XYZ file of C-alpha atoms in Angstrom:
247
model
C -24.560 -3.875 -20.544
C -25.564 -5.168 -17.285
C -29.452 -4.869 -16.864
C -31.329 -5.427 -14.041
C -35.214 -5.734 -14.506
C -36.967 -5.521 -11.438
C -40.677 -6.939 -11.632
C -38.277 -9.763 -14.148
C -41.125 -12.636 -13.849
C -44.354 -10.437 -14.317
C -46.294 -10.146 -17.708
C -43.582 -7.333 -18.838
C -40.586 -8.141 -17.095
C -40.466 -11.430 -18.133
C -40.557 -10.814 -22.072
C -38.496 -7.874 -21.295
C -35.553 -10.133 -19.569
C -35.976 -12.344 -23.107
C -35.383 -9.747 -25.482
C -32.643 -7.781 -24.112
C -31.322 -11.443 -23.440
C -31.598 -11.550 -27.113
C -29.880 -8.337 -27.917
C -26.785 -9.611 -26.166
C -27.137 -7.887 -22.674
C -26.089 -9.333 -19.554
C -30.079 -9.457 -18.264
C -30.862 -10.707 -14.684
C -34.572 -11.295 -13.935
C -34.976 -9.777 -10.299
C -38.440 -10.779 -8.446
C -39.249 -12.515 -4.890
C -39.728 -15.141 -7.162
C -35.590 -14.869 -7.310
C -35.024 -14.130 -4.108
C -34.890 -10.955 -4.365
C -37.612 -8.373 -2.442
C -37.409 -4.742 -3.036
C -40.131 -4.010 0.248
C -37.335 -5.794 2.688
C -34.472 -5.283 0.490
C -33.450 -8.776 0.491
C -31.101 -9.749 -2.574
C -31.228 -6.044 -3.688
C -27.650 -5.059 -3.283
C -27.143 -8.110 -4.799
C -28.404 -8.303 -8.001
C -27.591 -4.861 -8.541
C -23.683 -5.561 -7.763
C -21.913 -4.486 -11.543
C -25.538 -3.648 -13.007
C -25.251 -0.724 -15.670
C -29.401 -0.124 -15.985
C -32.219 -0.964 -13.572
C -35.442 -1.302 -15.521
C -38.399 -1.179 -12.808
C -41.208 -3.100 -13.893
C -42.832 -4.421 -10.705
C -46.373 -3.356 -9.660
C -47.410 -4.041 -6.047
C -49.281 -7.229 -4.913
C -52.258 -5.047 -3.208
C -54.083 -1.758 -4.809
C -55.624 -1.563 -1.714
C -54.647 2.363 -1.272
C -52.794 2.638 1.565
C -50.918 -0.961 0.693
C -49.843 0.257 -3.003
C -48.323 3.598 -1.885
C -46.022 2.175 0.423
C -44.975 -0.348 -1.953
C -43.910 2.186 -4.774
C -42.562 4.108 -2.001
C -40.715 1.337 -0.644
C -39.853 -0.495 -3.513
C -38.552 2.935 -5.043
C -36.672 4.312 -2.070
C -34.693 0.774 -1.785
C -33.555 0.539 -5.379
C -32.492 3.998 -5.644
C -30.339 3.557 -2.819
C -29.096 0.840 -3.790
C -28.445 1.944 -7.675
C -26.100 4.784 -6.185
C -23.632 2.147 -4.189
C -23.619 0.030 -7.371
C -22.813 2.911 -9.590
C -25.778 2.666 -11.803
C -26.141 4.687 -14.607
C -29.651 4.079 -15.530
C -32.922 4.525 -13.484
C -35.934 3.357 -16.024
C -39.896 2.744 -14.867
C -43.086 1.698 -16.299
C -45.146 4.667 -15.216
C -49.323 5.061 -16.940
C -50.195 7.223 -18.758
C -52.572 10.103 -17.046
C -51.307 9.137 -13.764
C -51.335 12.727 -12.451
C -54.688 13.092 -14.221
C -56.912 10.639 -11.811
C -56.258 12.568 -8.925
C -59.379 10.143 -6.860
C -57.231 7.141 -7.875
C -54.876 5.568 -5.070
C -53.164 3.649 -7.187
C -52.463 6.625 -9.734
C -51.208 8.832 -6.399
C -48.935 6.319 -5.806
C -47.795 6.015 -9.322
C -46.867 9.607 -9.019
C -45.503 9.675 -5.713
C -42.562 6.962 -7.561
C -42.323 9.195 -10.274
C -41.211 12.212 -7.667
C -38.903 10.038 -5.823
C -37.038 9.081 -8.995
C -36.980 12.720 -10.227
C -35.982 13.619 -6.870
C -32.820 11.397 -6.771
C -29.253 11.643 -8.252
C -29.654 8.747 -10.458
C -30.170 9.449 -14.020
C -33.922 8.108 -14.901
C -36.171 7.853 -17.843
C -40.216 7.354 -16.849
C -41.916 5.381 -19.395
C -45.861 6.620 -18.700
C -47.658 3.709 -21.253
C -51.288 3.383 -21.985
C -53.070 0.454 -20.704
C -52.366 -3.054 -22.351
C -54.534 -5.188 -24.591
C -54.032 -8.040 -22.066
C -55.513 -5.885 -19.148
C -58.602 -4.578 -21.242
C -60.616 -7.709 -19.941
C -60.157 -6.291 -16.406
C -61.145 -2.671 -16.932
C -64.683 -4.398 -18.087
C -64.850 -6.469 -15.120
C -63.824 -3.870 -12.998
C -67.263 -1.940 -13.960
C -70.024 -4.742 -14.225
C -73.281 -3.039 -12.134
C -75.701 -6.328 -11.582
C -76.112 -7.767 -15.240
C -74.570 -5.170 -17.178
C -71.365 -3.167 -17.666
C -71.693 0.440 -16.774
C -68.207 2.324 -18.902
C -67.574 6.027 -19.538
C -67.394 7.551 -23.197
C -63.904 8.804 -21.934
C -61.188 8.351 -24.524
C -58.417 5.142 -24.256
C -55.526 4.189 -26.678
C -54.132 1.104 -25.513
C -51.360 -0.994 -26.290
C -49.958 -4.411 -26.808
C -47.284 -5.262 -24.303
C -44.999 -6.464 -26.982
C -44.997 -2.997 -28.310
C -44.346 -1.621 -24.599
C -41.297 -3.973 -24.203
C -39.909 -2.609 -27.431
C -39.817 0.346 -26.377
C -38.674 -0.126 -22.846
C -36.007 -2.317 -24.435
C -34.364 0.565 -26.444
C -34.884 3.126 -23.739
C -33.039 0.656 -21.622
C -30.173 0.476 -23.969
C -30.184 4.146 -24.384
C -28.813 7.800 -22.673
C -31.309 8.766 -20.030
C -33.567 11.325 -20.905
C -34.323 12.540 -17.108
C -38.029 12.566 -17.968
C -40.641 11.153 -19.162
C -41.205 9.263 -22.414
C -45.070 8.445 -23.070
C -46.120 4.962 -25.286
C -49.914 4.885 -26.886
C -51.423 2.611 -29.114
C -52.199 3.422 -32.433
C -55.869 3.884 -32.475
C -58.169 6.073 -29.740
C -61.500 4.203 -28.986
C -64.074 5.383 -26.714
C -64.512 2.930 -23.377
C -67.745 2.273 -23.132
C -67.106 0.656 -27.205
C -63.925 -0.922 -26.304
C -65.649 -2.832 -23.759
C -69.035 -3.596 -26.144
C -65.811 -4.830 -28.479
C -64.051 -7.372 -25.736
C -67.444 -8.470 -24.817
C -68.394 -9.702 -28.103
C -64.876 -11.404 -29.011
C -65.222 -13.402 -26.034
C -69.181 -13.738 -26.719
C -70.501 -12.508 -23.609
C -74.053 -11.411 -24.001
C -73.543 -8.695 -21.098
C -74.683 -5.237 -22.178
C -72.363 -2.584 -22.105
C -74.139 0.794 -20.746
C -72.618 4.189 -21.317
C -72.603 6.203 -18.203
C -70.669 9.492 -18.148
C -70.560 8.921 -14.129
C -69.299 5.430 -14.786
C -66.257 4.198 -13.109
C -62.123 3.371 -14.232
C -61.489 1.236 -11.190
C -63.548 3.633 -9.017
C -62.234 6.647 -9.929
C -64.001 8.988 -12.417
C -62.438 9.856 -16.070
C -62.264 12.968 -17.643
C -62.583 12.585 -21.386
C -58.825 12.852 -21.891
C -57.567 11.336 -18.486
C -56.146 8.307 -20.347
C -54.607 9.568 -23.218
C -51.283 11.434 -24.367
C -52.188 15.054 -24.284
C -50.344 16.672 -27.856
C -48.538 14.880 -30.164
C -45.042 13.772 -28.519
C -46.195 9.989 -27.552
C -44.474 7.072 -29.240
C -46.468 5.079 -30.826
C -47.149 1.182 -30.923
C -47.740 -0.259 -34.055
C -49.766 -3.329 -33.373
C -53.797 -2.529 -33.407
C -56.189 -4.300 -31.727
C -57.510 -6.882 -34.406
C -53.704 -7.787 -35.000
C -53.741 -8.521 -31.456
C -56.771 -10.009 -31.267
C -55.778 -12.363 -34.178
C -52.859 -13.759 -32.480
């Protein structure tokens, strides 16, 4: 098949492009960085000409709230109109897990706000809502320093390595559409606040790591469960943090 991954030099998209390059699909990396711009449209029509799947992978350049809805709206709106000239058969995005969940987040509204416009459109789609990665752990702790220390929630989190998220996006790529929404976790549930005590010692930073129930996720407030599959339907990843960490 012809595959299309949007967001193709990013963290994801890039080891994404490799592997289905390596399962023998016809895999075009599609990025400004390739000249081709899903806000203006440039190159879109493009690199979609013949494609069978568009994986979208890309994550806008601001979170700034206003700034990151209209680039999933944008970004969204442009592809999908462009997948129906080209005959796509295939809509798939990286969606988070708990998106509709953090209702104070912009970022999360805007993840949702996607989400509806893909639903909403005559392409056949498959949402991909994944826990956050390893990789971006170091930010969530950084993202809640308070003067000296680290103020984190006890709320729940089951991340995941982003090899294990490409996996999975790589067969759901390759697959029928499900026209809904597939969910990824890691394999163990830690509490934040001990997550970040745990990065903070591995990269021997001396910082203290304070549990506050009122502390922040990037400014919004968690419920215990906001970042979590709710039930048991969530694929699983089957790398676990010290395996990570080892590498």
């Amino acid at each position: 098949m012809k595959i299309v991954v949007i967001g193709g030099s990013g963290l994801i998209g890039s080891r994404l492009v490799a592997l289905l390059g390596q399962q023998g699909h016809d895999t075009v990396a599609a990025s400004p960085r390739t000249g081709v711009d899903t806000l203006t449209g440039a190159g879109v029509a493009e690199a979609l000409d013949g494609a069978d799947v568009v994986v979208d992978v890309s994550n806008s350049p601001s979170f700034e709230e206003t700034a990151v809805l209209t680039f999933f709206e944008t970004s969204t709106r442009t592809l999908l109109e462009a997948e129906a000239k080209a005959g796509v058969r295939h809509h798939v995005a990286l969606s988070i897990v708990g998106a509709d969940r953090i209702p104070d987040s912009g970022y999360m509204r805007a993840k949702v706000a996607q989400e509806a416009l893909i639903a909403g459109a005559d392409i056949p789609w498959t949402v991909v809502r994944a826990t956050q990665f390893f990789e971006f752990v170091p930010a969530i702790v950084e993202s809640a320093v308070a003067g000296d220390e680290v103020r984190l929630p006890p709320a729940l989190i089951q991340p995941i390595a982003a090899d294990d998220v490409v996996t999975a996006l790589a067969e759901i790529a390759a697959g029928a559409p499900v026209d809904g929404i597939v969910e990824l976790a890691g394999p163990q549930r830690l509490r934040l606040d001990e997550l970040g005590r745990q990065t903070l010692t591995a990269a021997g930073d001396p910082r203290p790591v304070v549990t506050d129930p009122q502390g922040r996720y990037f400014g919004a407030l968690l419920a215990e469960q906001s970042l979590v599959p709710l039930g048991d339907a969530a694929r699983t990843g089957g790398t676990r943090l010290a395996q990570w960490r080892a590498r």
